Amino acid sequence: MNRSSNTIGSIELILAMILSGTIGYFVISSDQAFWNVVFFRCVIGATVLGGYAYYAGLIRREYFQRSVLLMIILGGITLVGNWIFLFASFNYIPFSIATVAYHMQPLFLVLTGALITKEKLSASLLFWLALAFVGLFLIVELDLNEISALFSGEASSDGSSALFGLSLALGAALLYTVTTLVTKKVRQVPSTFVALVQVIVGIFMLLPFADFNDLPTQTSQWIDLLILGAVLTGFMYIIMYDSFQKLPTSLIALLSFIYPITALFVDHFAFSTHISLMQIVGVILILLAVSAVKFHWTLSFIQQR
């Protein structure tokens, strides 16, 4: 992999993670049920991606080989399943705990990447990954009482076990890991075509759950859905999948932590939430870890052991 490709991929993934961090705002602003949000996100995303792929000549016969197409469809199923599991987990556990559980995904990605693609798993990489997790914990400001209640088996407000919610969030992380690895596996196929097939899969998966009796009644709500579909699905998945095909799994894992940083600042500016000193420290730790992996910083005291 040449340095130019690595740099372009890094820029693409950073931008994609920044865009990902804004999704929560538009979901809340649209004031729609989760099923409707994800369904219209797929429909609008498919329209944008399909139009672009057609005019760019990216819909070609060779991409419809059975083995390749089945791999892409598998990625679409795991992508949509990841969305469903993550949002469902919010009904059982606090958002902060779900966020931490979901962001086990970088660790899953590094470990499975090391097993499948034989990428070297160094002690320095594990150290920087652990540092990023520390930063994430500081950003979401986990409540120790909530953690204690979670692992003591206390039921959530609807009578279901909080551990079930934790399992959903971890399941979402695993599914997203599969999506990432599948996308890397079909690097011979343009990212636009991959994303197009996957959101079409999402349309068929979500159609039975969409509530057409509760559609948006205000123009602003449709604009929110349009942005979610056109920008935060169509455009975002083009650049994100392209970056997956260019970057090593270790760097993809660390750059994924830019998402919670962006979400933190979006919450602050959009909903006037307070950013604490500990959260700022968490942001610094994550950025430090990302920079270390990107620029291949090593730690002599780890290497010597």
C-alpha positions as a LaTeX table, in Angstrom:
\begin{tabular}{lrrr}
\hline
Residue & $x$ (\AA) & $y$ (\AA) & $z$ (\AA) \\
\hline
Met1 & 0.00 & 0.00 & 0.00 \\
Asn2 & 1.51 & 3.34 & $-1.01$ \\
Arg3 & 1.66 & 6.35 & 1.24 \\
Ser4 & $-0.62$ & 8.44 & $-0.98$ \\
Ser5 & $-3.39$ & 5.82 & $-0.83$ \\
Asn6 & $-3.01$ & 5.61 & 2.95 \\
Thr7 & $-3.25$ & 9.38 & 3.31 \\
Ile8 & $-6.34$ & 9.65 & 1.11 \\
Gly9 & $-7.98$ & 6.78 & 2.97 \\
Ser10 & $-7.23$ & 8.43 & 6.32 \\
Ile11 & $-8.76$ & 11.74 & 5.20 \\
Glu12 & $-11.84$ & 9.92 & 3.88 \\
Leu13 & $-12.37$ & 7.99 & 7.11 \\
Ile14 & $-11.81$ & 11.04 & 9.32 \\
Leu15 & $-14.46$ & 12.93 & 7.34 \\
Ala16 & $-16.79$ & 9.92 & 7.47 \\
Met17 & $-16.43$ & 9.63 & 11.26 \\
Ile18 & $-17.08$ & 13.35 & 11.69 \\
Leu19 & $-20.24$ & 12.99 & 9.62 \\
Ser20 & $-21.23$ & 9.91 & 11.66 \\
Gly21 & $-21.02$ & 11.99 & 14.82 \\
Thr22 & $-23.82$ & 14.24 & 13.53 \\
Ile23 & $-26.31$ & 11.43 & 12.83 \\
Gly24 & $-27.82$ & 11.54 & 16.33 \\
Tyr25 & $-28.76$ & 15.20 & 15.90 \\
Phe26 & $-30.70$ & 14.59 & 12.69 \\
Val27 & $-32.37$ & 11.46 & 14.09 \\
Ile28 & $-33.64$ & 13.46 & 17.08 \\
Ser29 & $-34.56$ & 16.47 & 14.95 \\
Ser30 & $-36.60$ & 14.37 & 12.51 \\
Asp31 & $-38.86$ & 13.28 & 15.40 \\
Gln32 & $-39.52$ & 9.95 & 13.69 \\
Ala33 & $-39.61$ & 6.39 & 14.99 \\
Phe34 & $-36.31$ & 4.58 & 14.58 \\
Trp35 & $-37.71$ & 2.17 & 11.99 \\
Asn36 & $-38.88$ & 5.04 & 9.79 \\
Val37 & $-35.59$ & 6.90 & 10.12 \\
Val38 & $-33.51$ & 3.91 & 9.05 \\
Phe39 & $-35.96$ & 2.92 & 6.29 \\
Phe40 & $-35.99$ & 6.36 & 4.67 \\
Arg41 & $-32.25$ & 6.62 & 5.20 \\
Cys42 & $-31.87$ & 3.50 & 3.05 \\
Val43 & $-34.43$ & 4.63 & 0.42 \\
Ile44 & $-32.92$ & 8.09 & $-0.04$ \\
Gly45 & $-29.40$ & 6.72 & 0.17 \\
Ala46 & $-30.18$ & 4.12 & $-2.51$ \\
Thr47 & $-31.64$ & 6.81 & $-4.78$ \\
Val48 & $-28.53$ & 9.00 & $-4.47$ \\
Leu49 & $-26.08$ & 6.12 & $-4.77$ \\
Gly50 & $-28.00$ & 4.54 & $-7.66$ \\
Gly51 & $-28.09$ & 7.79 & $-9.63$ \\
Tyr52 & $-24.41$ & 8.42 & $-9.08$ \\
Ala53 & $-23.40$ & 4.83 & $-9.87$ \\
Tyr54 & $-25.44$ & 4.85 & $-13.09$ \\
Tyr55 & $-24.06$ & 8.10 & $-14.46$ \\
Ala56 & $-20.50$ & 7.20 & $-13.39$ \\
Gly57 & $-20.73$ & 3.84 & $-15.13$ \\
Leu58 & $-20.15$ & 1.87 & $-11.93$ \\
Ile59 & $-22.90$ & $-0.70$ & $-12.48$ \\
Arg60 & $-21.04$ & $-3.38$ & $-14.46$ \\
Arg61 & $-21.67$ & $-7.01$ & $-15.23$ \\
Glu62 & $-18.47$ & $-8.23$ & $-13.54$ \\
Tyr63 & $-19.66$ & $-6.88$ & $-10.17$ \\
Phe64 & $-22.62$ & $-9.26$ & $-10.28$ \\
Gln65 & $-20.50$ & $-12.38$ & $-9.91$ \\
Arg66 & $-22.27$ & $-14.62$ & $-7.43$ \\
Ser67 & $-19.43$ & $-14.89$ & $-4.92$ \\
Val68 & $-18.80$ & $-11.13$ & $-4.88$ \\
Leu69 & $-22.48$ & $-10.18$ & $-4.76$ \\
Leu70 & $-23.20$ & $-12.61$ & $-1.91$ \\
Met71 & $-20.31$ & $-11.14$ & 0.07 \\
Ile72 & $-21.67$ & $-7.61$ & $-0.43$ \\
Ile73 & $-25.20$ & $-8.70$ & 0.53 \\
Leu74 & $-23.82$ & $-10.30$ & 3.69 \\
Gly75 & $-22.22$ & $-6.95$ & 4.53 \\
Gly76 & $-25.58$ & $-5.25$ & 3.94 \\
Ile77 & $-27.36$ & $-7.62$ & 6.31 \\
Thr78 & $-24.77$ & $-7.08$ & 9.04 \\
Leu79 & $-24.78$ & $-3.30$ & 8.46 \\
Val80 & $-28.55$ & $-2.99$ & 8.91 \\
Gly81 & $-28.50$ & $-5.50$ & 11.76 \\
Asn82 & $-25.89$ & $-3.33$ & 13.46 \\
Trp83 & $-28.18$ & $-0.29$ & 13.23 \\
Ile84 & $-31.14$ & $-2.25$ & 14.63 \\
Phe85 & $-29.21$ & $-3.83$ & 17.52 \\
Leu86 & $-27.58$ & $-0.56$ & 18.57 \\
Phe87 & $-30.78$ & 1.50 & 18.64 \\
Ala88 & $-32.66$ & $-1.34$ & 20.35 \\
Ser89 & $-30.03$ & $-1.42$ & 23.11 \\
Phe90 & $-30.99$ & 2.14 & 24.11 \\
Asn91 & $-34.31$ & 0.76 & 25.40 \\
Tyr92 & $-32.53$ & $-1.38$ & 27.98 \\
Ile93 & $-29.36$ & 0.39 & 29.08 \\
Pro94 & $-28.19$ & 4.01 & 29.41 \\
Phe95 & $-26.88$ & 5.62 & 26.23 \\
Ser96 & $-23.43$ & 6.03 & 27.79 \\
Ile97 & $-23.01$ & 2.31 & 28.52 \\
Ala98 & $-24.34$ & 1.38 & 25.07 \\
Thr99 & $-21.80$ & 3.77 & 23.50 \\
Val100 & $-18.88$ & 2.18 & 25.33 \\
Ala101 & $-20.09$ & $-1.36$ & 24.51 \\
Tyr102 & $-20.57$ & $-0.45$ & 20.85 \\
His103 & $-17.09$ & 1.01 & 20.68 \\
Met104 & $-15.63$ & $-2.34$ & 21.57 \\
Gln105 & $-15.83$ & $-2.63$ & 17.78 \\
Pro106 & $-12.29$ & $-1.27$ & 17.23 \\
Leu107 & $-10.92$ & $-4.00$ & 19.52 \\
Phe108 & $-12.97$ & $-6.67$ & 17.73 \\
Leu109 & $-11.73$ & $-5.31$ & 14.42 \\
Val110 & $-8.06$ & $-5.36$ & 15.42 \\
Leu111 & $-8.27$ & $-8.89$ & 16.83 \\
Thr112 & $-10.21$ & $-10.40$ & 13.94 \\
Gly113 & $-8.04$ & $-8.51$ & 11.46 \\
Ala114 & $-4.95$ & $-10.01$ & 13.03 \\
Leu115 & $-6.45$ & $-13.50$ & 12.77 \\
Ile116 & $-7.87$ & $-13.23$ & 9.26 \\
Thr117 & $-5.50$ & $-10.95$ & 7.38 \\
Lys118 & $-2.36$ & $-11.79$ & 9.37 \\
Glu119 & $-1.75$ & $-8.12$ & 10.16 \\
Lys120 & 0.89 & $-7.73$ & 12.86 \\
Leu121 & $-0.53$ & $-7.02$ & 16.32 \\
Ser122 & 2.16 & $-5.13$ & 18.21 \\
Ala123 & 2.32 & $-4.27$ & 21.91 \\
Ser124 & 2.46 & $-0.57$ & 21.00 \\
Leu125 & $-0.77$ & $-0.86$ & 18.99 \\
Leu126 & $-2.56$ & $-2.52$ & 21.91 \\
Phe127 & $-1.31$ & 0.22 & 24.24 \\
Trp128 & $-2.64$ & 3.00 & 21.98 \\
Leu129 & $-5.93$ & 1.16 & 21.56 \\
Ala130 & $-6.27$ & 0.85 & 25.35 \\
Leu131 & $-5.50$ & 4.56 & 25.71 \\
Ala132 & $-8.27$ & 5.36 & 23.22 \\
Phe133 & $-10.72$ & 3.27 & 25.29 \\
Val134 & $-9.73$ & 5.23 & 28.40 \\
Gly135 & $-10.48$ & 8.42 & 26.50 \\
Leu136 & $-13.86$ & 7.04 & 25.43 \\
Phe137 & $-14.78$ & 6.21 & 29.04 \\
Leu138 & $-13.92$ & 9.77 & 30.06 \\
Ile139 & $-15.98$ & 11.26 & 27.23 \\
Val140 & $-19.20$ & 9.35 & 28.00 \\
Glu141 & $-18.75$ & 9.90 & 31.77 \\
Leu142 & $-19.98$ & 6.51 & 32.87 \\
Asp143 & $-21.97$ & 6.49 & 36.10 \\
Leu144 & $-20.50$ & 3.90 & 38.48 \\
Asn145 & $-23.94$ & 3.25 & 39.95 \\
Glu146 & $-25.28$ & 2.42 & 36.47 \\
Ile147 & $-22.41$ & 0.00 & 35.89 \\
Ser148 & $-23.01$ & $-1.65$ & 39.26 \\
Ala149 & $-26.74$ & $-2.04$ & 38.52 \\
Leu150 & $-25.95$ & $-3.48$ & 35.11 \\
Phe151 & $-23.73$ & $-6.27$ & 36.34 \\
Ser152 & $-25.79$ & $-7.01$ & 39.44 \\
Gly153 & $-28.56$ & $-8.14$ & 37.09 \\
Glu154 & $-31.08$ & $-5.44$ & 38.00 \\
Ala155 & $-33.97$ & $-5.12$ & 35.57 \\
Ser156 & $-34.50$ & $-2.06$ & 33.43 \\
Ser157 & $-37.66$ & 0.02 & 33.57 \\
Asp158 & $-39.58$ & $-2.31$ & 31.21 \\
Gly159 & $-38.72$ & $-5.40$ & 33.22 \\
Ser160 & $-36.09$ & $-6.75$ & 30.86 \\
Ser161 & $-32.57$ & $-7.51$ & 31.95 \\
Ala162 & $-30.04$ & $-4.74$ & 31.41 \\
Leu163 & $-27.57$ & $-7.43$ & 30.43 \\
Phe164 & $-29.75$ & $-8.07$ & 27.38 \\
Gly165 & $-29.24$ & $-4.44$ & 26.36 \\
Leu166 & $-25.50$ & $-4.84$ & 26.81 \\
Ser167 & $-25.60$ & $-7.94$ & 24.63 \\
Leu168 & $-27.44$ & $-5.99$ & 21.92 \\
Ala169 & $-24.81$ & $-3.23$ & 21.92 \\
Leu170 & $-21.96$ & $-5.76$ & 21.79 \\
Gly171 & $-23.83$ & $-7.62$ & 19.06 \\
Ala172 & $-24.04$ & $-4.38$ & 17.07 \\
Ala173 & $-20.28$ & $-3.97$ & 17.45 \\
Leu174 & $-19.66$ & $-7.49$ & 16.17 \\
Leu175 & $-21.97$ & $-6.99$ & 13.20 \\
Tyr176 & $-20.25$ & $-3.74$ & 12.26 \\
Thr177 & $-16.90$ & $-5.51$ & 12.49 \\
Val178 & $-18.15$ & $-8.08$ & 9.98 \\
Thr179 & $-19.35$ & $-5.28$ & 7.68 \\
Thr180 & $-15.93$ & $-3.63$ & 7.77 \\
Leu181 & $-14.05$ & $-6.85$ & 7.04 \\
Val182 & $-16.46$ & $-7.82$ & 4.23 \\
Thr183 & $-15.95$ & $-4.41$ & 2.62 \\
Lys184 & $-12.18$ & $-4.88$ & 2.74 \\
Lys185 & $-12.65$ & $-8.32$ & 1.17 \\
Val186 & $-14.33$ & $-6.89$ & $-1.95$ \\
Arg187 & $-11.85$ & $-4.10$ & $-2.56$ \\
Gln188 & $-11.95$ & $-4.85$ & $-6.31$ \\
Val189 & $-15.51$ & $-3.44$ & $-6.37$ \\
Pro190 & $-16.08$ & 0.36 & $-6.23$ \\
Ser191 & $-17.26$ & 1.53 & $-2.82$ \\
Thr192 & $-20.28$ & 3.22 & $-4.41$ \\
Phe193 & $-21.56$ & $-0.08$ & $-5.80$ \\
Val194 & $-20.97$ & $-1.84$ & $-2.47$ \\
Ala195 & $-22.89$ & 0.83 & $-0.54$ \\
Leu196 & $-25.71$ & 0.82 & $-3.12$ \\
Val197 & $-26.31$ & $-2.93$ & $-2.85$ \\
Gln198 & $-26.19$ & $-2.79$ & 0.93 \\
Val199 & $-28.77$ & $-0.02$ & 1.34 \\
Ile200 & $-31.05$ & $-1.84$ & $-1.13$ \\
Val201 & $-30.74$ & $-4.86$ & 1.17 \\
Gly202 & $-31.67$ & $-2.52$ & 4.02 \\
Ile203 & $-34.84$ & $-1.37$ & 2.23 \\
Phe204 & $-36.16$ & $-4.93$ & 1.95 \\
Met205 & $-35.16$ & $-5.75$ & 5.53 \\
Leu206 & $-36.86$ & $-2.69$ & 7.01 \\
Leu207 & $-39.93$ & $-2.38$ & 4.78 \\
Pro208 & $-42.13$ & $-4.61$ & 7.02 \\
Phe209 & $-41.37$ & $-2.39$ & 10.04 \\
Ala210 & $-41.83$ & 1.08 & 8.51 \\
Asp211 & $-44.89$ & 2.98 & 9.78 \\
Phe212 & $-46.41$ & 4.83 & 6.82 \\
Asn213 & $-49.23$ & 6.12 & 9.02 \\
Asp214 & $-46.78$ & 8.27 & 10.96 \\
Leu215 & $-44.85$ & 10.12 & 8.28 \\
Pro216 & $-43.25$ & 13.55 & 8.84 \\
Thr217 & $-45.72$ & 16.44 & 8.72 \\
Gln218 & $-43.21$ & 19.28 & 8.56 \\
Thr219 & $-40.78$ & 20.28 & 5.81 \\
Ser220 & $-37.92$ & 20.46 & 8.31 \\
Gln221 & $-38.44$ & 16.77 & 9.21 \\
Trp222 & $-38.18$ & 15.73 & 5.57 \\
Ile223 & $-35.03$ & 17.84 & 5.25 \\
Asp224 & $-33.54$ & 15.96 & 8.21 \\
Leu225 & $-34.34$ & 12.63 & 6.55 \\
Leu226 & $-32.97$ & 13.90 & 3.24 \\
Ile227 & $-29.67$ & 14.83 & 4.90 \\
Leu228 & $-29.56$ & 11.46 & 6.69 \\
Gly229 & $-30.11$ & 9.63 & 3.41 \\
Ala230 & $-28.21$ & 11.72 & 0.87 \\
Val231 & $-25.26$ & 12.97 & 2.92 \\
Leu232 & $-24.98$ & 10.71 & 5.96 \\
Thr233 & $-25.65$ & 7.52 & 4.02 \\
Gly234 & $-25.01$ & 8.11 & 0.30 \\
Phe235 & $-21.94$ & 10.34 & 0.41 \\
Met236 & $-20.64$ & 9.12 & 3.76 \\
Tyr237 & $-20.66$ & 5.43 & 2.87 \\
Ile238 & $-18.91$ & 6.08 & $-0.45$ \\
Ile239 & $-15.92$ & 7.68 & 1.27 \\
Met240 & $-16.04$ & 5.39 & 4.32 \\
Tyr241 & $-16.06$ & 2.17 & 2.29 \\
Asp242 & $-13.36$ & 3.54 & 0.01 \\
Ser243 & $-11.22$ & 4.17 & 3.10 \\
Phe244 & $-11.88$ & 0.63 & 4.37 \\
Gln245 & $-10.43$ & $-0.69$ & 1.12 \\
Lys246 & $-7.30$ & 1.46 & 1.47 \\
Leu247 & $-6.40$ & 1.30 & 5.18 \\
Pro248 & $-5.10$ & $-1.42$ & 7.53 \\
Thr249 & $-7.63$ & $-2.60$ & 10.12 \\
Ser250 & $-5.52$ & $-1.16$ & 12.96 \\
Leu251 & $-5.81$ & 2.39 & 11.63 \\
Ile252 & $-9.52$ & 1.96 & 10.80 \\
Ala253 & $-10.06$ & 0.89 & 14.42 \\
Leu254 & $-8.36$ & 3.93 & 15.94 \\
Leu255 & $-9.92$ & 6.46 & 13.55 \\
Ser256 & $-13.35$ & 5.10 & 14.54 \\
Phe257 & $-12.94$ & 6.88 & 17.89 \\
Ile258 & $-13.36$ & 10.24 & 16.11 \\
Tyr259 & $-17.09$ & 9.45 & 15.99 \\
Pro260 & $-17.75$ & 9.82 & 19.76 \\
Ile261 & $-15.58$ & 12.96 & 19.87 \\
Thr262 & $-17.71$ & 14.57 & 17.17 \\
Ala263 & $-20.93$ & 13.45 & 18.86 \\
Leu264 & $-19.75$ & 15.10 & 22.09 \\
Phe265 & $-19.28$ & 18.48 & 20.43 \\
Val266 & $-22.48$ & 18.19 & 18.36 \\
Asp267 & $-24.41$ & 17.64 & 21.60 \\
His268 & $-22.70$ & 20.68 & 23.10 \\
Phe269 & $-23.44$ & 23.08 & 20.24 \\
Ala270 & $-26.88$ & 21.72 & 19.28 \\
Phe271 & $-28.32$ & 20.93 & 22.70 \\
Ser272 & $-26.17$ & 23.14 & 24.97 \\
Thr273 & $-24.78$ & 20.20 & 26.95 \\
His274 & $-21.82$ & 20.93 & 29.21 \\
Ile275 & $-18.36$ & 19.65 & 28.28 \\
Ser276 & $-16.35$ & 18.83 & 31.39 \\
Leu277 & $-12.60$ & 18.91 & 31.92 \\
Met278 & $-12.51$ & 15.09 & 32.06 \\
Gln279 & $-14.22$ & 14.92 & 28.67 \\
Ile280 & $-11.61$ & 17.27 & 27.21 \\
Val281 & $-8.92$ & 14.98 & 28.63 \\
Gly282 & $-10.70$ & 12.04 & 26.98 \\
Val283 & $-10.67$ & 13.84 & 23.61 \\
Ile284 & $-6.93$ & 14.52 & 23.97 \\
Leu285 & $-6.19$ & 10.87 & 24.80 \\
Ile286 & $-8.11$ & 9.62 & 21.78 \\
Leu287 & $-6.45$ & 12.10 & 19.43 \\
Leu288 & $-3.07$ & 11.14 & 20.88 \\
Ala289 & $-3.77$ & 7.44 & 20.26 \\
Val290 & $-5.00$ & 8.09 & 16.71 \\
Ser291 & $-1.92$ & 10.19 & 15.91 \\
Ala292 & 0.38 & 7.52 & 17.36 \\
Val293 & $-1.01$ & 4.81 & 15.10 \\
Lys294 & $-1.21$ & 7.07 & 12.05 \\
Phe295 & 2.42 & 8.23 & 12.37 \\
His296 & 3.76 & 4.90 & 13.67 \\
Trp297 & 4.90 & 6.13 & 17.08 \\
Thr298 & 6.45 & 3.38 & 19.15 \\
Leu299 & 7.11 & 3.10 & 22.86 \\
Ser300 & 10.60 & 1.93 & 23.78 \\
Phe301 & 9.62 & 0.68 & 27.23 \\
Ile302 & 7.01 & $-1.62$ & 25.61 \\
Gln303 & 9.31 & $-2.84$ & 22.86 \\
Gln304 & 12.00 & $-3.76$ & 25.35 \\
Arg305 & 9.70 & $-6.06$ & 27.28 \\
\hline
\end{tabular}
